[in-house]
Short mmCIF file of C-alpha atoms in Angstrom, two decimals:
data_model
loop_
_atom_site.label_atom_id
_atom_site.label_comp_id
_atom_site.label_asym_id
_atom_site.label_seq_id
_atom_site.Cartn_x
_atom_site.Cartn_y
_atom_site.Cartn_z
CA MET A 1 0.00 0.00 0.00
CA SER A 2 1.19 3.51 -0.78
CA THR A 3 -0.06 6.87 0.41
CA PHE A 4 -0.76 10.05 -1.54
CA VAL A 5 0.68 12.08 1.36
CA ASP A 6 4.34 12.98 0.88
CA ILE A 7 6.52 11.05 3.35
CA PRO A 8 10.04 12.53 3.70
CA VAL A 9 12.93 10.07 3.79
CA GLY A 10 13.55 9.04 7.39
CA SER A 11 10.15 10.21 8.60
CA ASP A 12 8.90 8.80 11.91
CA PHE A 13 5.38 8.68 10.51
CA PRO A 14 4.93 6.47 7.43
CA LEU A 15 1.63 4.81 6.55
CA GLN A 16 2.61 1.82 8.70
CA ASN A 17 2.70 3.94 11.87
CA LEU A 18 -0.38 6.19 12.20
CA PRO A 19 0.05 7.28 15.84
CA TYR A 20 -2.67 9.23 17.67
CA GLY A 21 -2.34 12.68 19.18
CA VAL A 22 -4.43 15.65 20.33
CA PHE A 23 -3.79 19.00 18.68
CA SER A 24 -5.13 22.49 18.03
CA THR A 25 -4.30 25.24 15.57
CA ALA A 26 -4.27 29.04 15.72
CA ASN A 27 -7.29 29.33 13.43
CA LYS A 28 -9.19 26.50 15.13
CA VAL A 29 -8.38 26.48 18.83
CA ASN A 30 -10.58 23.58 19.93
CA ARG A 31 -8.62 20.42 20.66
CA ARG A 32 -9.19 17.43 18.42
CA ILE A 33 -7.79 14.00 17.70
CA GLY A 34 -5.39 13.51 14.83
CA VAL A 35 -3.17 10.88 13.25
CA ALA A 36 0.38 11.71 12.17
CA ILE A 37 1.28 10.94 8.55
CA GLY A 38 4.55 12.32 7.18
CA GLU A 39 4.62 16.01 8.08
CA LYS A 40 0.82 16.20 8.23
CA ILE A 41 -1.92 15.46 10.74
CA LEU A 42 -5.14 13.83 9.61
CA ASP A 43 -7.91 15.55 11.59
CA LEU A 44 -10.18 12.65 12.53
CA SER A 45 -13.04 14.96 13.48
CA VAL A 46 -13.23 16.11 9.84
CA VAL A 47 -13.35 12.59 8.39
CA ALA A 48 -15.32 10.91 11.21
CA THR A 49 -18.26 10.05 8.90
CA PHE A 50 -16.03 7.59 7.01
CA TYR A 51 -15.92 5.42 10.14
CA PRO A 52 -18.58 3.18 11.73
CA GLU A 53 -21.17 5.12 13.70
CA TYR A 54 -20.15 3.52 16.99
CA VAL A 55 -16.70 5.20 16.91
CA GLN A 56 -17.64 8.59 15.47
CA ASN A 57 -18.25 10.37 18.76
CA ALA A 58 -14.90 9.14 20.07
CA LEU A 59 -13.16 10.53 16.99
CA ARG A 60 -14.80 13.93 17.55
CA ALA A 61 -13.71 14.11 21.19
CA ASP A 62 -10.97 16.37 22.53
CA VAL A 63 -9.00 13.56 24.22
CA LEU A 64 -8.41 9.89 23.41
CA ASN A 65 -10.09 8.40 26.50
CA GLU A 66 -13.35 7.51 24.76
CA LEU A 67 -11.54 5.79 21.90
CA MET A 68 -9.33 4.01 24.42
CA GLU A 69 -12.40 2.75 26.28
CA LEU A 70 -14.02 1.30 23.12
CA GLY A 71 -11.42 -1.43 23.13
CA TYR A 72 -9.31 -3.59 20.92
CA ASP A 73 -11.75 -4.29 18.08
CA ALA A 74 -12.61 -0.61 17.72
CA TRP A 75 -8.91 0.29 17.59
CA ASN A 76 -8.43 -2.19 14.76
CA ASP A 77 -11.42 -0.79 12.85
CA VAL A 78 -10.17 2.78 13.18
CA ARG A 79 -6.63 1.87 12.15
CA ARG A 80 -7.82 -0.11 9.12
CA ILE A 81 -10.09 2.68 7.87
CA THR A 82 -7.50 5.40 8.56
CA LYS A 83 -4.93 3.50 6.52
CA SER A 84 -7.48 3.07 3.73
CA LEU A 85 -8.33 6.79 3.70
CA LEU A 86 -4.66 7.70 3.37
CA THR A 87 -3.97 5.18 0.62
CA THR A 88 -3.46 6.28 -2.97
CA GLY A 89 -6.77 6.30 -4.86
CA SER A 90 -8.99 6.61 -1.78
CA ASP A 91 -12.02 8.87 -1.49
CA LEU A 92 -9.91 11.35 0.48
CA HIS A 93 -7.22 11.27 -2.19
CA GLN A 94 -9.75 12.13 -4.85
CA ASN A 95 -11.40 14.92 -2.84
CA THR A 96 -8.89 17.76 -2.87
CA GLU A 97 -11.27 20.17 -1.10
CA LEU A 98 -11.68 17.77 1.82
CA GLN A 99 -7.92 17.30 1.98
CA LYS A 100 -7.46 21.04 2.53
CA ILE A 101 -9.37 20.91 5.82
CA ALA A 102 -8.58 17.33 6.86
CA LEU A 103 -4.78 17.39 6.47
CA ILE A 104 -3.02 19.88 8.73
CA ASN A 105 0.67 20.77 8.70
CA GLN A 106 2.32 19.53 11.87
CA SER A 107 4.27 22.79 11.92
CA ASP A 108 0.96 24.68 12.31
CA ALA A 109 -0.28 22.52 15.20
CA GLN A 110 0.09 22.81 18.93
CA MET A 111 0.20 19.40 20.61
CA HIS A 112 -1.53 18.64 23.91
CA LEU A 113 -1.69 15.76 26.38
CA PRO A 114 -3.36 12.93 24.47
CA ALA A 115 -5.60 11.81 27.34
CA LYS A 116 -7.04 12.77 30.69
CA ILE A 117 -4.70 10.81 32.93
CA GLY A 118 -6.59 9.63 35.97
CA ASP A 119 -3.74 7.64 37.49
CA TYR A 120 -0.04 7.24 36.80
CA THR A 121 2.16 4.37 37.95
CA ASP A 122 5.92 4.17 37.49
CA PHE A 123 7.65 0.80 37.48
CA TYR A 124 11.33 -0.11 37.95
CA SER A 125 11.62 -2.75 35.25
CA SER A 126 15.13 -2.37 33.76
CA ILE A 127 17.49 -4.90 35.33
CA HIS A 128 20.57 -2.98 34.20
CA HIS A 129 19.31 0.26 35.76
CA ALA A 130 18.26 -1.43 39.00
CA THR A 131 21.61 -3.21 39.20
CA ASN A 132 23.57 -0.02 38.57
CA VAL A 133 21.73 1.89 41.27
CA GLY A 134 22.07 -1.02 43.67
CA VAL A 135 25.82 -1.27 43.11
CA MET A 136 26.21 2.48 43.73
CA PHE A 137 24.36 2.49 47.02
CA ARG A 138 24.63 -1.08 48.37
CA GLY A 139 27.56 -2.75 46.58
CA LYS A 140 27.73 -5.60 44.05
CA GLU A 141 26.75 -8.28 46.55
CA ASN A 142 23.39 -6.63 47.30
CA ALA A 143 22.75 -4.81 44.02
CA LEU A 144 19.20 -6.13 43.52
CA MET A 145 16.74 -6.13 46.40
CA PRO A 146 15.44 -9.64 47.26
CA ASN A 147 12.01 -8.98 45.73
CA TRP A 148 13.21 -7.49 42.42
CA LYS A 149 13.17 -10.66 40.29
CA TRP A 150 9.91 -11.85 41.82
CA LEU A 151 7.62 -8.95 40.97
CA PRO A 152 7.51 -5.75 38.89
CA VAL A 153 8.47 -3.13 41.48
CA GLY A 154 6.61 0.16 41.11
CA TYR A 155 5.08 3.15 42.86
CA HIS A 156 2.05 5.38 42.34
CA GLY A 157 3.11 8.67 40.77
CA ARG A 158 1.44 12.05 40.40
CA ALA A 159 -0.83 12.30 37.34
CA SER A 160 -1.40 16.05 37.67
CA SER A 161 2.24 16.87 36.86
CA VAL A 162 2.42 14.76 33.69
CA VAL A 163 3.00 17.27 30.88
CA VAL A 164 3.32 17.16 27.11
CA SER A 165 6.65 17.48 25.33
CA GLY A 166 7.91 21.06 25.13
CA THR A 167 6.66 22.08 28.56
CA PRO A 168 9.55 23.66 30.54
CA ILE A 169 10.37 22.32 34.00
CA ASN A 170 11.52 24.55 36.85
CA ARG A 171 14.32 23.26 39.05
CA PRO A 172 12.54 22.21 42.25
CA LEU A 173 13.07 23.29 45.82
CA GLY A 174 13.30 20.72 48.55
CA GLN A 175 14.99 19.36 51.63
CA THR A 176 18.39 17.74 51.14
CA GLN A 177 21.16 16.39 53.34
CA PRO A 178 24.43 17.58 51.74
CA VAL A 179 26.55 15.70 54.31
CA ASP A 180 25.56 12.30 55.71
CA GLY A 181 24.64 12.58 59.35
CA ALA A 182 24.20 16.37 59.26
CA ASP A 183 20.94 18.27 59.58
CA PRO A 184 19.03 18.82 56.33
CA VAL A 185 18.94 22.12 54.45
CA PHE A 186 16.22 23.65 52.31
CA GLY A 187 16.91 25.08 48.87
CA PRO A 188 17.12 24.39 45.13
CA CYS A 189 17.84 20.83 44.02
CA ARG A 190 21.53 20.48 43.11
CA LEU A 191 21.38 17.01 41.53
CA PHE A 192 18.62 17.38 38.92
CA ASP A 193 18.30 14.46 36.52
CA PHE A 194 16.37 13.00 33.60
CA GLU A 195 15.11 9.43 33.43
CA LEU A 196 14.80 7.78 30.02
CA GLU A 197 11.53 5.88 30.08
CA MET A 198 8.64 4.68 27.98
CA ALA A 199 5.03 4.44 29.07
CA PHE A 200 1.77 3.03 27.78
CA PHE A 201 -1.87 4.04 28.08
CA ILE A 202 -4.45 1.61 29.42
CA GLY A 203 -7.42 1.03 27.15
CA GLY A 204 -10.54 -1.09 27.04
CA PRO A 205 -13.44 -0.95 29.50
CA ALA A 206 -12.23 -0.58 33.11
CA ASN A 207 -12.10 -3.72 35.21
CA LYS A 208 -14.31 -3.42 38.27
CA LEU A 209 -12.78 -3.04 41.71
CA GLY A 210 -11.95 -6.58 42.85
CA GLU A 211 -11.51 -7.94 39.32
CA ARG A 212 -8.05 -8.89 38.06
CA VAL A 213 -6.58 -8.53 34.57
CA THR A 214 -4.61 -11.61 33.53
CA THR A 215 -1.50 -11.54 31.37
CA LYS A 216 -3.58 -13.18 28.62
CA GLU A 217 -6.14 -10.36 28.77
CA ALA A 218 -3.56 -7.61 29.23
CA ALA A 219 -2.45 -7.39 25.57
CA LYS A 220 -5.88 -6.00 24.68
CA ARG A 221 -5.58 -3.39 27.41
CA VAL A 222 -2.49 -1.66 25.96
CA PHE A 223 -3.70 1.21 23.75
CA GLY A 224 -0.27 2.51 22.78
CA PHE A 225 3.15 3.73 23.87
CA VAL A 226 4.80 7.14 24.39
CA LEU A 227 8.30 8.34 25.24
CA MET A 228 8.76 9.63 28.77
CA ASN A 229 11.20 11.71 30.81
CA ASP A 230 10.53 11.31 34.52
CA TRP A 231 12.44 14.30 35.91
CA SER A 232 14.11 13.48 39.23
CA ALA A 233 15.63 15.53 42.06
CA ARG A 234 18.24 13.03 43.22
CA ASP A 235 19.38 14.84 46.36
CA VAL A 236 15.79 15.47 47.46
CA GLN A 237 14.97 11.82 46.74
CA LYS A 238 17.90 10.52 48.83
CA TRP A 239 16.70 12.38 51.94
CA GLU A 240 12.95 11.83 51.65
CA TYR A 241 12.45 8.33 50.21
CA VAL A 242 12.87 6.45 53.51
CA PRO A 243 10.61 4.74 54.47
CA LEU A 244 7.80 5.16 51.91
CA GLY A 245 9.63 5.76 48.62
CA PRO A 246 9.63 8.58 46.03
CA PHE A 247 7.54 11.69 46.74
CA THR A 248 8.35 15.34 45.92
CA ALA A 249 11.56 14.35 44.12
CA LYS A 250 9.35 12.81 41.45
CA ASN A 251 6.28 15.06 41.27
CA VAL A 252 8.12 18.06 39.83
CA GLY A 253 7.19 16.99 36.30
CA THR A 254 6.91 13.99 34.00
CA SER A 255 7.18 14.74 30.27
CA ILE A 256 5.65 12.51 27.58
CA SER A 257 5.76 12.64 23.79
CA PRO A 258 2.51 13.82 22.14
CA TRP A 259 2.16 10.89 19.72
CA VAL A 260 0.80 7.53 20.96
CA VAL A 261 2.19 4.67 18.87
CA THR A 262 -0.08 1.63 18.78
CA VAL A 263 0.90 -1.96 19.47
CA ALA A 264 -0.21 -2.81 15.92
CA ALA A 265 2.49 -0.48 14.56
CA LEU A 266 5.13 -2.01 16.83
CA GLU A 267 4.32 -5.69 16.24
CA PRO A 268 6.70 -6.09 13.24
CA PHE A 269 9.54 -5.09 15.58
CA ALA A 270 8.78 -7.60 18.32
CA VAL A 271 11.77 -9.39 19.87
CA PRO A 272 11.93 -12.19 22.46
CA ASN A 273 10.97 -11.27 25.99
CA PHE A 274 13.90 -10.73 28.36
CA PRO A 275 14.94 -14.04 29.99
CA GLN A 276 13.60 -14.34 33.53
CA ASP A 277 15.15 -16.42 36.31
CA PRO A 278 13.63 -17.46 38.66
CA LYS A 279 10.46 -18.36 36.85
CA PRO A 280 7.72 -15.90 37.87
CA PHE A 281 4.57 -16.96 39.72
CA PRO A 282 1.84 -18.28 37.39
CA TYR A 283 -0.12 -15.01 37.42
CA LEU A 284 2.91 -13.28 35.87
CA GLN A 285 3.69 -15.89 33.24
CA HIS A 286 2.85 -15.49 29.55
CA ASP A 287 4.00 -17.08 26.30
CA GLU A 288 3.11 -14.09 24.15
CA VAL A 289 6.05 -12.06 22.91
CA PHE A 290 5.51 -8.51 24.14
CA ASN A 291 8.91 -6.89 23.85
CA PHE A 292 9.99 -4.48 21.12
CA ASP A 293 13.22 -3.34 19.47
CA ILE A 294 12.79 0.41 20.03
CA ASN A 295 15.96 2.48 19.79
CA LEU A 296 16.04 5.22 22.42
CA ILE A 297 18.33 8.25 22.24
CA VAL A 298 18.86 11.04 24.76
CA ASP A 299 20.45 14.36 23.78
CA ILE A 300 21.29 17.31 26.00
CA LYS A 301 21.33 20.80 24.49
CA PRO A 302 22.87 23.47 26.74
CA GLU A 303 21.44 26.96 26.43
CA LYS A 304 24.71 28.10 24.82
CA GLY A 305 26.23 24.97 23.38
CA THR A 306 25.99 22.02 21.05
CA GLN A 307 23.31 19.35 21.22
CA THR A 308 25.07 16.14 22.22
CA THR A 309 23.91 12.53 22.46
CA VAL A 310 24.60 11.21 25.96
CA SER A 311 22.73 7.88 25.88
CA GLN A 312 21.64 5.27 23.34
CA SER A 313 19.48 2.59 24.89
CA ASN A 314 16.63 0.29 23.82
CA TYR A 315 13.20 -0.72 25.12
CA LYS A 316 14.13 -4.40 24.69
CA TYR A 317 16.29 -4.25 27.86
CA LEU A 318 13.23 -4.26 30.13
CA TYR A 319 13.10 -7.33 32.35
CA TRP A 320 9.37 -7.12 33.09
CA THR A 321 6.90 -6.82 30.19
CA ALA A 322 3.92 -4.49 29.98
CA LEU A 323 1.64 -7.53 30.32
CA GLN A 324 3.29 -8.50 33.58
CA GLN A 325 3.09 -4.92 34.82
CA ILE A 326 -0.68 -4.89 34.19
CA ALA A 327 -1.20 -8.31 35.77
CA HIS A 328 0.73 -7.38 38.90
CA HIS A 329 -0.90 -3.93 39.16
CA SER A 330 -4.35 -5.53 39.15
CA VAL A 331 -3.65 -8.77 41.05
CA THR A 332 -5.18 -7.20 44.16
CA GLY A 333 -8.29 -6.25 42.21
CA CYS A 334 -7.11 -2.71 41.51
CA ASN A 335 -9.33 -1.17 38.84
CA LEU A 336 -7.44 0.19 35.79
CA ASN A 337 -9.23 2.88 33.80
CA PRO A 338 -8.92 4.05 30.18
CA GLY A 339 -6.28 6.76 30.08
CA ASP A 340 -4.27 5.47 33.03
CA LEU A 341 -0.55 5.77 32.34
CA LEU A 342 1.92 3.01 33.26
CA ALA A 343 5.63 3.76 32.87
CA SER A 344 8.62 1.45 32.52
CA GLY A 345 11.07 3.07 34.88
CA THR A 346 14.51 4.15 33.67
CA ILE A 347 15.68 2.04 30.71
CA SER A 348 19.42 1.34 30.78
CA GLY A 349 21.41 -1.02 28.59
CA GLU A 350 24.47 -3.13 29.35
CA THR A 351 27.13 -0.57 28.42
CA SER A 352 27.99 2.79 29.98
CA ASP A 353 26.86 4.73 26.89
CA SER A 354 23.38 3.20 27.18
CA TYR A 355 22.59 4.26 30.75
CA GLY A 356 19.27 6.08 31.05
CA SER A 357 20.04 8.74 33.66
CA MET A 358 22.73 11.22 34.67
CA LEU A 359 22.99 9.37 37.98
CA GLU A 360 24.36 6.38 36.09
CA LEU A 361 26.20 8.22 33.30
CA SER A 362 28.16 10.24 35.90
CA TRP A 363 28.19 7.24 38.28
CA LYS A 364 26.79 9.20 41.20
CA GLY A 365 28.74 12.31 40.26
CA THR A 366 32.19 10.68 40.11
CA ARG A 367 32.52 10.95 36.32
CA THR A 368 32.21 13.92 33.98
CA ILE A 369 30.09 13.82 30.81
CA SER A 370 31.38 15.84 27.86
CA LEU A 371 28.85 17.81 25.85
CA GLY A 372 31.33 19.09 23.28
CA GLY A 373 33.49 22.17 23.44
CA ASN A 374 34.16 23.13 27.03
CA GLU A 375 30.74 22.01 28.31
CA THR A 376 30.67 19.16 30.81
CA ARG A 377 28.00 17.82 33.12
CA LYS A 378 27.46 15.54 36.06
CA PHE A 379 23.82 16.56 36.51
CA LEU A 380 21.53 18.97 34.65
CA GLN A 381 22.08 22.71 34.76
CA ASP A 382 19.55 25.51 34.25
CA GLY A 383 19.04 26.14 30.54
CA ASP A 384 19.72 22.52 29.55
CA GLU A 385 17.17 20.98 27.22
CA VAL A 386 16.74 17.21 27.30
CA ILE A 387 15.55 15.65 24.04
CA ILE A 388 14.45 12.00 23.92
CA ARG A 389 13.80 10.25 20.60
CA GLY A 390 12.58 6.74 19.90
CA PHE A 391 12.22 4.69 16.73
CA CYS A 392 12.16 1.19 15.25
CA ASN A 393 14.19 0.52 12.10
CA GLY A 394 13.58 -2.17 9.50
CA GLU A 395 12.07 -2.08 6.02
CA TYR A 396 10.54 1.16 7.25
CA ARG A 397 10.87 3.37 10.32
CA ILE A 398 8.32 3.62 13.10
CA GLY A 399 9.03 6.66 15.26
CA PHE A 400 7.62 8.44 18.28
CA GLY A 401 8.77 11.96 17.46
CA GLU A 402 10.42 13.74 20.36
CA CYS A 403 9.96 14.23 24.08
CA ARG A 404 11.58 17.57 24.97
CA GLY A 405 11.87 19.63 28.12
CA LYS A 406 14.03 22.56 29.20
CA VAL A 407 15.25 23.14 32.75
CA LEU A 408 14.34 26.60 34.03
CA PRO A 409 15.70 28.22 37.21
CA THR A 410 14.02 27.63 40.56
CA ILE A 411 11.01 29.80 41.30
CA PRO A 412 12.11 31.71 44.45
CA PHE A 413 10.47 30.68 47.70
CA GLU A 414 8.59 33.43 49.53
CA ASN A 415 7.26 33.05 53.09
#
């Protein structure tokens, strides 16, 4: 199949991708759902009548939650018809007047959060990241906590501070303990960090409180994936996390890419699940391959300097799959709702150039990272912009666009 829409060489958004996003334009400020194709956005509200009646209201909505809730079969119907509309010779191809209002330049669009996020959970599913952090703080003999290979470790995050790519993040204030054993001090975070992550949106009708979602059912509950940067105040986190875990060090902001790439688009890039030993409990076991070869790149662009790649990792390094994350999250009967966001945790690879955070890249501040010229870093400075990209490469490229965020100075504290 070929499309009549021009697709630049190396585009993240060929006909095989068709990710969803929510956008607005200067001349039409209401938010609506679109699909990325090349450098265009197909406005689904304009072409909604081409789809079955049962999905039309969802395509005219201003967030993706209603489409997410319709479930797996509806997603397949929408994807199939969208691909048909964008194919050479389609009704849309032959209607040039309709094209003028249905196809929007991405450069003219402002992107928004794709869903109303009711709840956000962050996991800790990269064995290389967990091992690195454990070695730093506990030594090689106790790198992984005893429970780590038995369950997908996670914590409940703050949904209200999840923001779309391009939203600046102010350096947070907080309590820190600069010297072990001394009294804490209050002031701007000194060890500000990024975390290279991916996340997925829950779809399908919500399970009722008390009902579990099995690993077999979970594949039809994954609507699609986004890139994520879970900004972290490392010095604040060190002081506050005992005994209940991350709190204000993690609620300063969580950036996600605006385009939601579906599982259907990623399936051609599936790779074997990460080997697991010991064998998980039966409720966490599944034979289905649900791991993907997604290249992940992190660049840092200083305010007055050169954009430099500091990490090249891959989604395939995750020990626990999305299906296992869903099954464990709901094993107690926790109800998962359409639009809930579940994140991977920092994704690090096996080598030092594939670590997914400054904490690891600088090895707790003992190493210096070169950004070209005379610029070096151990942690993020004000004015730094972090740019995360993700893509699959094969006969064609499936990309996620970018997840960007710039560090702004601390907002002064006033009594």
